[in-house]
Amino acid sequence: MEDGRKIFHGEIGIEDGKIIYVKEGQSGNSTGEGALCGREGGCPGMRNAQGTGAAWDEEIDAKGNLIMPGFKNAHTHSPMTFLRSYADDMKLQEWLFDKVFPAEAKLTGDDIYWLTKLAVMEYLTSGTTAVFDMYKLKKDSARAAEETGFRMVFCGDMNDFGGTVEEMEQDYLAYNKDPDSLLSYQIGFHAEYTTSREHMEQIAALAGKYEAPVCVHCSETKKEVEECRERSGMTPVAYMDFLGLFHNGGCLFHGVHMDDGDFDIIKKRGISVVTNPASNLKLASGIAPVKRYLDMGIPVAIGTDGPASNNCLDMFREMFLVTGLQKVVCDDPEAVPAMDVLKMSAVNGAHAMGLTDCDTLAEGKRADLIMLDLMQPNMQPLHNIEKNIVYSGSKQNVKMTVINGKVVYRDGEFFIGESPETIYRNADRISERILG
Ligand SMILES: [Zn+2]
C-alpha cells in the first residue's frame, strides 16, 4: 500500500503474529511490500502457523478475494459507545460541556471495559485492526483490548479536569515496555481550550525528555481558534508550538481551521494530521483542508472520532467522505484520488500512531490484515479494486479481520472470547444506569 504497492495473486505466510513471506503465485519469489489479492480468481491463500514446524496449523483459501493491510482508525474515543445517539443535533460546545462531560463523569472502570468491547466489535466489522484511542481509565480499556485480541494505541487525554503529567509518564513507560504487546502509548492531551498553559508546559517538558511527539485535538472549530487568539494572540497550532509541544513532531486531530502560518509549522515540525470528516460534518465544524495538506507533503490519516459525535466507527464511510468533500470544496473531481485515501487509511494511520510495523504487508511486518469479499455486487466488475473499495465498498465486504496473526472476525462471527449478547447486555445496563 506504499507508493510501490501492487495487487497480485499470491500467498502470505504468517508465524508468531508476523508475516514471514509474501509471494506472488506459486513461484516462491518474495515481492517485498505490497497488498495481496487474487484478481484473476483462483486461490490466493493465507497460511497461519504456530511455532517453527514445517506443517501449517491453518490454511485459509482466500478464493480470489482481496487481502490488504487492516485500516487504522487514527482518532477515536472507544468507550463513548454508550453515548451513541444520546445527544445529537447540537452545537459542539453545548454537546460537550452540557451532555458529554456530565455523563462521562459517571463512568466506572468496569463500564469502560464493557463499552470498549462493544467498540472493538464494531472496529472488527469495519476491517479496522488498530485504533488510536483517547480516553480516561486506560487500564480498563487495556483489559478489554487484550482480552479481545485487539491492537490499541493509547493517546494521553489529560486536561484541567483530569489526569496529571506524572500519570502520563507512568502510562508512557508501562504501555511502551513490551514491543510485542497489543498495547502502546503516545503522549497527548485533550485540547488547548481545556488545558492550562502550565499543564501544557509540563507536557512539553515530558515530550522533550523522551523526544516524543505530542498528539492533541486542534483547530476543530472556528470558535476554538478565535478564543485561543483572544487568550494567547496566536492560533492553537502556533501557541502550542510556541510552548514547545511539537519539537519532536506530533499528531493533530481534526485540523479543520488553519491559517497559512499553521501549515508552515505543521510541515516544519513533521506533524501528522488526522481528519475526522463525519464528526466534523455532524457537528458542523467545517471541512479540513486535506488536499492542501497532501499537496504540501503533510501526512494525513483518517479517524472516526468517538461514537458520540459520529455516530458510527466505520472507516468506509470516512474514506468516502474524505475524498468526496475535498472534490466539492476544491471544485476539483481529481482531488484526493482513491489510492491516496487507501494509503491514508492504512499506512499513514499506522505511522501517525507509531505503528511502523503494522503499515504494509511485507516480510517481518505484523500480520494485521483484512480480507475483503470481492464476490459481492458492489465490488463487481473489478476494473479498479482501489476505487471499488473507496467509492463503492462498505462493511458488508469485510470477510475477515486478522490481528497479530489471529483471526478475530470472520464471516460475521467474532472470536474475541465473549459473546456479542453479553457485550450488548452490559452496554445496555451501563447506558440505562447513567443516562436513565
Ligand atoms: Zn476526538
Short mmCIF file of C-alpha atoms and ligand atoms in Angstrom, two decimals:
data_model
loop_
_atom_site.label_atom_id
_atom_site.label_comp_id
_atom_site.label_asym_id
_atom_site.label_seq_id
_atom_site.Cartn_x
_atom_site.Cartn_y
_atom_site.Cartn_z
CA MET A 1 0.00 0.00 0.00
CA GLU A 2 3.00 2.30 -0.17
CA ASP A 3 3.82 4.08 -3.39
CA GLY A 4 5.23 0.87 -4.79
CA ARG A 5 2.14 -1.09 -3.84
CA LYS A 6 0.95 -3.83 -6.02
CA ILE A 7 -2.10 -6.04 -6.21
CA PHE A 8 -1.41 -9.58 -7.31
CA HIS A 9 -2.44 -13.19 -6.98
CA GLY A 10 -0.37 -14.94 -4.36
CA GLU A 11 0.10 -16.13 -0.82
CA ILE A 12 1.07 -14.85 2.63
CA GLY A 13 2.75 -16.91 5.34
CA ILE A 14 2.28 -15.97 8.99
CA GLU A 15 4.16 -17.21 12.03
CA ASP A 16 4.07 -15.96 15.61
CA GLY A 17 1.98 -12.93 14.68
CA LYS A 18 4.30 -11.78 11.91
CA ILE A 19 4.35 -12.08 8.14
CA ILE A 20 7.16 -14.44 7.19
CA TYR A 21 6.67 -14.21 3.45
CA VAL A 22 4.55 -12.63 0.76
CA LYS A 23 4.88 -14.28 -2.60
CA GLU A 24 3.30 -13.98 -5.97
CA GLY A 25 1.62 -17.07 -7.37
CA GLN A 26 3.46 -20.26 -6.54
CA SER A 27 6.85 -19.02 -7.66
CA GLY A 28 8.26 -18.50 -4.21
CA ASN A 29 9.68 -15.12 -5.18
CA SER A 30 9.38 -12.59 -2.42
CA THR A 31 7.73 -9.44 -3.73
CA GLY A 32 8.58 -7.11 -0.88
CA GLU A 33 5.97 -4.60 0.17
CA GLY A 34 2.54 -4.74 -1.33
CA ALA A 35 -1.02 -5.79 -0.95
CA LEU A 36 -2.08 -9.25 -1.91
CA CYS A 37 -5.03 -10.16 -4.00
CA GLY A 38 -6.46 -12.74 -6.29
CA ARG A 39 -7.75 -10.56 -9.06
CA GLU A 40 -7.98 -13.27 -11.66
CA GLY A 41 -9.88 -15.70 -9.50
CA GLY A 42 -8.04 -18.80 -8.34
CA CYS A 43 -6.94 -19.35 -4.79
CA PRO A 44 -4.61 -16.89 -3.12
CA GLY A 45 -4.26 -18.31 0.34
CA MET A 46 -3.34 -17.17 3.78
CA ARG A 47 -1.50 -19.68 5.90
CA ASN A 48 -1.14 -19.45 9.58
CA ALA A 49 1.43 -21.41 11.57
CA GLN A 50 2.36 -21.53 15.23
CA GLY A 51 5.95 -22.20 16.08
CA THR A 52 8.56 -23.24 13.57
CA GLY A 53 7.30 -26.64 12.47
CA ALA A 54 7.00 -27.30 8.77
CA ALA A 55 3.28 -28.14 8.90
CA TRP A 56 0.84 -25.25 8.77
CA ASP A 57 -1.73 -25.13 11.54
CA GLU A 58 -4.23 -23.48 9.29
CA GLU A 59 -4.52 -22.69 5.64
CA ILE A 60 -7.13 -20.23 4.51
CA ASP A 61 -8.21 -20.16 0.92
CA ALA A 62 -9.00 -16.54 0.06
CA LYS A 63 -10.92 -17.65 -3.03
CA GLY A 64 -9.93 -14.72 -5.18
CA ASN A 65 -10.75 -12.11 -2.56
CA LEU A 66 -8.54 -9.19 -1.57
CA ILE A 67 -6.09 -9.35 1.33
CA MET A 68 -4.80 -5.93 2.35
CA PRO A 69 -3.41 -4.21 5.45
CA GLY A 70 -6.12 -3.50 8.03
CA PHE A 71 -7.48 0.02 8.38
CA LYS A 72 -6.08 2.14 11.22
CA ASN A 73 -8.68 4.30 12.89
CA ALA A 74 -6.32 7.10 13.90
CA HIS A 75 -8.63 9.02 16.21
CA THR A 76 -11.39 7.64 18.39
CA HIS A 77 -12.78 7.54 21.92
CA SER A 78 -13.87 3.90 22.19
CA PRO A 79 -15.82 3.88 25.49
CA MET A 80 -18.13 6.61 24.19
CA THR A 81 -20.23 3.87 22.61
CA PHE A 82 -22.71 4.42 25.48
CA LEU A 83 -23.41 7.93 24.15
CA ARG A 84 -24.29 6.83 20.63
CA SER A 85 -27.40 8.73 19.52
CA TYR A 86 -27.86 10.17 23.02
CA ALA A 87 -27.06 13.83 22.26
CA ASP A 88 -27.19 14.85 18.63
CA ASP A 89 -28.11 17.86 16.51
CA MET A 90 -26.39 20.22 18.99
CA LYS A 91 -23.52 22.73 18.89
CA LEU A 92 -20.15 21.25 19.83
CA GLN A 93 -19.57 23.33 22.96
CA GLU A 94 -23.10 22.60 24.36
CA TRP A 95 -22.88 18.97 23.27
CA LEU A 96 -19.52 18.57 25.02
CA PHE A 97 -20.00 20.58 28.21
CA ASP A 98 -23.75 20.03 28.86
CA LYS A 99 -24.19 16.44 27.71
CA VAL A 100 -20.95 14.53 27.21
CA PHE A 101 -18.78 15.61 30.16
CA PRO A 102 -21.52 15.15 32.85
CA ALA A 103 -22.37 11.65 31.55
CA GLU A 104 -18.72 10.63 31.30
CA ALA A 105 -18.14 11.71 34.90
CA LYS A 106 -20.34 8.77 35.99
CA LEU A 107 -18.32 6.08 34.21
CA THR A 108 -16.59 3.39 36.26
CA GLY A 109 -13.65 1.23 35.22
CA ASP A 110 -15.97 -1.71 34.66
CA ASP A 111 -18.14 0.45 32.38
CA ILE A 112 -15.09 1.42 30.31
CA TYR A 113 -14.21 -2.27 29.97
CA TRP A 114 -17.59 -3.30 28.52
CA LEU A 115 -18.04 -0.20 26.38
CA THR A 116 -14.59 -0.70 24.84
CA LYS A 117 -15.50 -4.30 24.00
CA LEU A 118 -18.57 -3.05 22.15
CA ALA A 119 -16.38 -0.62 20.18
CA VAL A 120 -13.90 -3.41 19.36
CA MET A 121 -16.69 -5.47 17.79
CA GLU A 122 -17.60 -2.53 15.60
CA TYR A 123 -13.99 -1.91 14.62
CA LEU A 124 -13.57 -5.52 13.56
CA THR A 125 -16.64 -5.44 11.33
CA SER A 126 -15.17 -2.35 9.65
CA GLY A 127 -11.84 -4.04 8.90
CA THR A 128 -10.03 -1.95 11.50
CA THR A 129 -7.03 -3.68 13.02
CA ALA A 130 -5.81 -0.88 15.30
CA VAL A 131 -7.15 2.34 16.81
CA PHE A 132 -5.58 5.43 18.32
CA ASP A 133 -7.74 5.78 21.41
CA MET A 134 -8.01 8.83 23.64
CA TYR A 135 -9.86 8.19 26.90
CA LYS A 136 -9.54 8.00 30.65
CA LEU A 137 -9.14 4.82 32.77
CA LYS A 138 -6.82 3.19 30.27
CA LYS A 139 -6.20 0.08 32.33
CA ASP A 140 -9.81 -0.95 31.79
CA SER A 141 -9.68 -0.32 28.04
CA ALA A 142 -6.37 -2.18 28.04
CA ARG A 143 -8.01 -5.22 29.63
CA ALA A 144 -10.80 -5.16 27.02
CA ALA A 145 -8.33 -4.82 24.13
CA GLU A 146 -6.05 -7.59 25.36
CA GLU A 147 -8.92 -10.00 26.07
CA THR A 148 -10.42 -9.46 22.63
CA GLY A 149 -7.04 -9.62 20.85
CA PHE A 150 -7.35 -6.06 19.57
CA ARG A 151 -4.48 -3.64 18.91
CA MET A 152 -4.87 -0.32 20.69
CA VAL A 153 -2.56 2.67 20.84
CA PHE A 154 -3.46 4.93 23.72
CA CYS A 155 -3.19 8.69 23.44
CA GLY A 156 -2.75 10.77 26.59
CA ASP A 157 -6.06 12.50 27.41
CA MET A 158 -5.05 14.91 30.18
CA ASN A 159 -6.82 18.23 30.64
CA ASP A 160 -7.51 20.59 33.56
CA PHE A 161 -10.35 18.34 34.75
CA GLY A 162 -8.44 15.09 34.93
CA GLY A 163 -5.05 13.43 34.69
CA THR A 164 -1.56 14.53 35.61
CA VAL A 165 1.76 14.61 33.81
CA GLU A 166 3.11 12.08 36.33
CA GLU A 167 0.36 9.62 35.37
CA MET A 168 1.10 10.28 31.71
CA GLU A 169 4.75 9.41 32.21
CA GLN A 170 3.84 6.22 34.08
CA ASP A 171 1.49 5.18 31.27
CA TYR A 172 4.06 6.07 28.61
CA LEU A 173 6.65 3.83 30.23
CA ALA A 174 4.29 1.00 31.16
CA TYR A 175 2.50 0.60 27.83
CA ASN A 176 5.63 1.01 25.70
CA LYS A 177 7.68 -1.50 27.66
CA ASP A 178 6.90 -4.61 25.62
CA PRO A 179 7.30 -4.22 21.83
CA ASP A 180 5.28 -7.41 21.28
CA SER A 181 2.28 -6.15 23.23
CA LEU A 182 -1.00 -5.28 21.53
CA LEU A 183 -0.93 -2.04 23.51
CA SER A 184 1.24 1.05 23.17
CA TYR A 185 1.06 4.70 24.18
CA GLN A 186 1.69 8.17 22.76
CA ILE A 187 1.97 11.39 24.75
CA GLY A 188 -1.08 13.59 24.26
CA PHE A 189 -3.73 15.76 25.88
CA HIS A 190 -7.32 16.75 25.22
CA ALA A 191 -7.02 20.25 23.71
CA GLU A 192 -5.62 23.73 24.15
CA TYR A 193 -9.05 25.03 25.23
CA THR A 194 -9.32 22.55 28.11
CA THR A 195 -5.70 22.65 29.29
CA SER A 196 -3.85 25.46 31.11
CA ARG A 197 -0.58 26.90 29.90
CA GLU A 198 1.14 25.46 32.98
CA HIS A 199 -0.07 21.96 32.17
CA MET A 200 0.89 22.29 28.51
CA GLU A 201 4.39 23.36 29.50
CA GLN A 202 4.68 20.30 31.73
CA ILE A 203 3.57 18.08 28.84
CA ALA A 204 6.10 19.76 26.53
CA ALA A 205 8.83 19.03 29.07
CA LEU A 206 7.78 15.37 29.25
CA ALA A 207 7.78 15.07 25.45
CA GLY A 208 11.22 16.69 25.40
CA LYS A 209 12.53 14.21 27.97
CA TYR A 210 11.55 11.24 25.80
CA GLU A 211 11.94 13.02 22.43
CA ALA A 212 8.35 12.01 21.75
CA PRO A 213 5.65 13.51 19.57
CA VAL A 214 2.56 15.11 21.15
CA CYS A 215 -0.97 14.32 19.97
CA VAL A 216 -3.93 16.63 20.58
CA HIS A 217 -7.33 17.82 19.33
CA CYS A 218 -6.57 21.02 17.42
CA SER A 219 -8.44 23.70 15.49
CA GLU A 220 -11.63 21.67 15.25
CA THR A 221 -13.95 24.70 15.30
CA LYS A 222 -13.71 28.39 14.40
CA LYS A 223 -14.71 29.27 17.95
CA GLU A 224 -11.77 27.31 19.36
CA VAL A 225 -9.34 29.19 17.12
CA GLU A 226 -10.88 32.62 17.88
CA GLU A 227 -10.83 32.04 21.64
CA CYS A 228 -7.22 30.87 21.53
CA ARG A 229 -6.30 34.03 19.61
CA GLU A 230 -8.01 36.10 22.31
CA ARG A 231 -6.17 34.28 25.08
CA SER A 232 -2.73 34.00 23.54
CA GLY A 233 -2.66 36.21 20.46
CA MET A 234 -1.89 33.09 18.42
CA THR A 235 -3.69 30.24 16.67
CA PRO A 236 -3.79 26.93 18.60
CA VAL A 237 -1.07 25.47 16.34
CA ALA A 238 1.21 28.48 16.77
CA TYR A 239 0.55 28.74 20.50
CA MET A 240 1.20 25.06 21.21
CA ASP A 241 4.32 25.18 19.05
CA PHE A 242 5.44 28.30 20.94
CA LEU A 243 5.09 26.29 24.17
CA GLY A 244 7.43 23.66 22.73
CA LEU A 245 4.87 20.89 22.33
CA PHE A 246 5.80 19.95 18.76
CA HIS A 247 9.57 19.97 18.90
CA ASN A 248 9.56 16.20 18.33
CA GLY A 249 6.65 16.18 15.92
CA GLY A 250 3.08 15.34 16.77
CA CYS A 251 -0.34 14.49 15.60
CA LEU A 252 -3.29 16.89 15.28
CA PHE A 253 -6.83 15.52 15.47
CA HIS A 254 -9.28 17.37 13.19
CA GLY A 255 -7.06 20.23 11.92
CA VAL A 256 -10.01 21.95 10.24
CA HIS A 257 -9.37 25.70 10.60
CA MET A 258 -5.79 26.59 9.69
CA ASP A 259 -4.09 29.76 8.52
CA ASP A 260 -1.00 29.95 6.31
CA GLY A 261 1.38 30.07 9.27
CA ASP A 262 -0.18 26.92 10.73
CA PHE A 263 0.52 24.92 7.56
CA ASP A 264 4.16 26.01 7.70
CA ILE A 265 4.54 24.95 11.34
CA ILE A 266 2.89 21.57 10.68
CA LYS A 267 5.19 20.96 7.72
CA LYS A 268 8.32 22.14 9.53
CA ARG A 269 7.67 20.03 12.63
CA GLY A 270 6.79 16.87 10.71
CA ILE A 271 3.33 16.71 12.27
CA SER A 272 0.61 14.33 11.02
CA VAL A 273 -2.99 15.41 10.74
CA VAL A 274 -5.85 13.01 11.44
CA THR A 275 -9.01 14.03 9.64
CA ASN A 276 -12.46 13.11 11.00
CA PRO A 277 -14.90 14.09 8.29
CA ALA A 278 -18.12 12.53 9.62
CA SER A 279 -17.73 14.10 13.06
CA ASN A 280 -16.83 17.47 11.54
CA LEU A 281 -19.92 17.35 9.33
CA LYS A 282 -22.29 16.27 12.07
CA LEU A 283 -21.10 18.97 14.48
CA ALA A 284 -20.92 21.49 11.61
CA SER A 285 -17.28 22.14 12.50
CA GLY A 286 -16.16 22.53 8.89
CA ILE A 287 -14.13 20.62 6.30
CA ALA A 288 -10.43 20.02 6.85
CA PRO A 289 -8.10 21.25 4.08
CA VAL A 290 -6.93 17.73 3.29
CA LYS A 291 -5.86 18.43 -0.29
CA ARG A 292 -3.67 21.32 0.81
CA TYR A 293 -2.02 19.14 3.47
CA LEU A 294 -1.32 16.43 0.90
CA ASP A 295 -0.06 18.93 -1.68
CA MET A 296 2.42 20.18 0.93
CA GLY A 297 3.57 16.65 1.72
CA ILE A 298 1.94 16.67 5.18
CA PRO A 299 0.83 13.12 6.07
CA VAL A 300 -2.91 12.81 6.67
CA ALA A 301 -4.53 9.84 8.43
CA ILE A 302 -8.22 9.11 8.97
CA GLY A 303 -10.23 8.61 12.18
CA THR A 304 -13.88 8.28 13.07
CA ASP A 305 -13.70 10.31 16.29
CA GLY A 306 -15.91 8.89 19.06
CA PRO A 307 -19.30 7.25 18.58
CA ALA A 308 -20.97 10.16 20.39
CA SER A 309 -20.17 12.57 17.57
CA ASN A 310 -20.02 10.34 14.51
CA ASN A 311 -22.06 8.10 15.42
CA CYS A 312 -20.51 5.00 13.88
CA LEU A 313 -16.98 3.62 13.77
CA ASP A 314 -16.93 2.85 10.06
CA MET A 315 -13.76 3.54 8.07
CA PHE A 316 -15.52 3.00 4.72
CA ARG A 317 -17.83 5.94 5.35
CA GLU A 318 -14.91 8.11 6.45
CA MET A 319 -12.88 7.21 3.36
CA PHE A 320 -15.69 8.21 1.01
CA LEU A 321 -16.26 11.46 2.88
CA VAL A 322 -12.55 12.36 2.84
CA THR A 323 -12.39 12.27 -0.93
CA GLY A 324 -15.94 13.44 -1.67
CA LEU A 325 -15.67 16.55 0.49
CA GLN A 326 -12.31 17.56 -0.99
CA LYS A 327 -13.66 17.23 -4.52
CA VAL A 328 -16.51 19.61 -3.69
CA VAL A 329 -14.50 22.08 -1.58
CA CYS A 330 -11.69 22.26 -4.13
CA ASP A 331 -14.14 22.25 -7.07
CA ASP A 332 -11.92 19.54 -8.49
CA PRO A 333 -13.06 15.96 -9.15
CA GLU A 334 -9.41 14.94 -9.39
CA ALA A 335 -8.73 15.94 -5.77
CA VAL A 336 -7.61 13.20 -3.32
CA PRO A 337 -7.96 10.09 -5.52
CA ALA A 338 -8.91 6.68 -4.17
CA MET A 339 -5.37 5.33 -3.87
CA ASP A 340 -4.35 8.32 -1.73
CA VAL A 341 -7.33 7.65 0.54
CA LEU A 342 -6.39 3.99 0.97
CA LYS A 343 -2.84 4.97 1.83
CA MET A 344 -4.16 7.43 4.41
CA SER A 345 -6.40 4.81 5.99
CA ALA A 346 -3.73 2.12 6.32
CA VAL A 347 -0.14 3.40 6.02
CA ASN A 348 -0.45 6.99 7.25
CA GLY A 349 -2.71 5.92 10.09
CA ALA A 350 -0.16 3.38 11.28
CA HIS A 351 2.64 5.94 11.16
CA ALA A 352 0.59 8.63 12.95
CA MET A 353 0.07 6.26 15.87
CA GLY A 354 3.63 4.96 15.96
CA LEU A 355 2.84 1.52 14.49
CA THR A 356 5.66 1.33 11.98
CA ASP A 357 5.48 -2.46 11.77
CA CYS A 358 1.74 -2.64 11.01
CA ASP A 359 1.58 -0.46 7.91
CA THR A 360 2.06 -2.79 4.93
CA LEU A 361 2.01 -6.48 4.06
CA ALA A 362 5.67 -7.40 3.88
CA GLU A 363 8.04 -9.89 5.41
CA GLY A 364 8.76 -9.06 9.04
CA LYS A 365 5.68 -6.85 9.50
CA ARG A 366 2.91 -7.65 11.97
CA ALA A 367 0.15 -9.79 10.48
CA ASP A 368 -2.60 -7.17 10.84
CA LEU A 369 -4.68 -7.65 7.74
CA ILE A 370 -8.16 -7.97 6.36
CA MET A 371 -9.89 -9.93 3.64
CA LEU A 372 -12.42 -8.05 1.55
CA ASP A 373 -15.12 -10.00 -0.25
CA LEU A 374 -14.91 -9.14 -3.93
CA MET A 375 -17.68 -11.57 -4.84
CA GLN A 376 -20.44 -9.17 -3.94
CA PRO A 377 -22.43 -6.98 -6.35
CA ASN A 378 -20.92 -3.70 -5.09
CA MET A 379 -17.42 -4.99 -5.91
CA GLN A 380 -18.13 -6.19 -9.45
CA PRO A 381 -16.76 -5.78 -12.04
CA LEU A 382 -13.14 -5.39 -10.93
CA HIS A 383 -12.00 -2.56 -13.20
CA ASN A 384 -10.17 -0.97 -10.33
CA ILE A 385 -10.10 -2.55 -6.89
CA GLU A 386 -8.85 0.55 -5.03
CA LYS A 387 -11.69 2.65 -6.44
CA ASN A 388 -14.19 -0.09 -5.68
CA ILE A 389 -13.10 -0.06 -2.02
CA VAL A 390 -13.20 3.72 -1.55
CA TYR A 391 -16.18 4.66 -3.74
CA SER A 392 -18.32 1.53 -3.53
CA GLY A 393 -17.02 -0.53 -0.62
CA SER A 394 -18.73 -0.98 2.72
CA LYS A 395 -18.56 -3.02 5.90
CA GLN A 396 -20.52 -5.78 4.19
CA ASN A 397 -17.33 -6.53 2.21
CA VAL A 398 -15.24 -7.26 5.32
CA LYS A 399 -15.00 -11.04 5.29
CA MET A 400 -12.21 -11.45 7.80
CA THR A 401 -10.11 -9.36 10.21
CA VAL A 402 -6.76 -10.68 11.44
CA ILE A 403 -4.71 -9.04 14.20
CA ASN A 404 -1.24 -10.21 15.16
CA GLY A 405 -1.81 -13.31 13.06
CA LYS A 406 -5.03 -14.27 14.84
CA VAL A 407 -8.41 -14.39 13.14
CA VAL A 408 -10.68 -12.27 15.37
CA TYR A 409 -13.59 -11.82 12.97
CA ARG A 410 -14.70 -13.98 10.09
CA ASP A 411 -17.92 -14.24 8.09
CA GLY A 412 -19.94 -12.37 10.71
CA GLU A 413 -18.58 -14.34 13.65
CA PHE A 414 -16.40 -12.85 16.40
CA PHE A 415 -13.50 -14.72 18.01
CA ILE A 416 -12.93 -12.35 20.91
CA GLY A 417 -13.57 -14.54 23.96
CA GLU A 418 -17.01 -13.07 24.67
CA SER A 419 -20.44 -13.46 23.13
CA PRO A 420 -21.92 -10.41 21.41
CA GLU A 421 -25.09 -10.83 23.51
CA THR A 422 -23.13 -10.46 26.76
CA ILE A 423 -21.44 -7.32 25.48
CA TYR A 424 -24.72 -5.78 24.28
CA ARG A 425 -26.44 -6.61 27.58
CA ASN A 426 -23.71 -4.92 29.61
CA ALA A 427 -23.61 -1.86 27.37
CA ASP A 428 -27.40 -1.53 27.75
CA ARG A 429 -27.15 -1.85 31.51
CA ILE A 430 -24.48 0.88 31.71
CA SER A 431 -26.34 3.19 29.39
CA GLU A 432 -29.55 2.76 31.40
CA ARG A 433 -27.77 3.47 34.70
CA ILE A 434 -26.00 6.61 33.53
CA LEU A 435 -28.44 8.12 31.07
CA GLY A 436 -31.68 6.74 32.52
ZN ZN B 1 -11.90 13.45 19.43
#
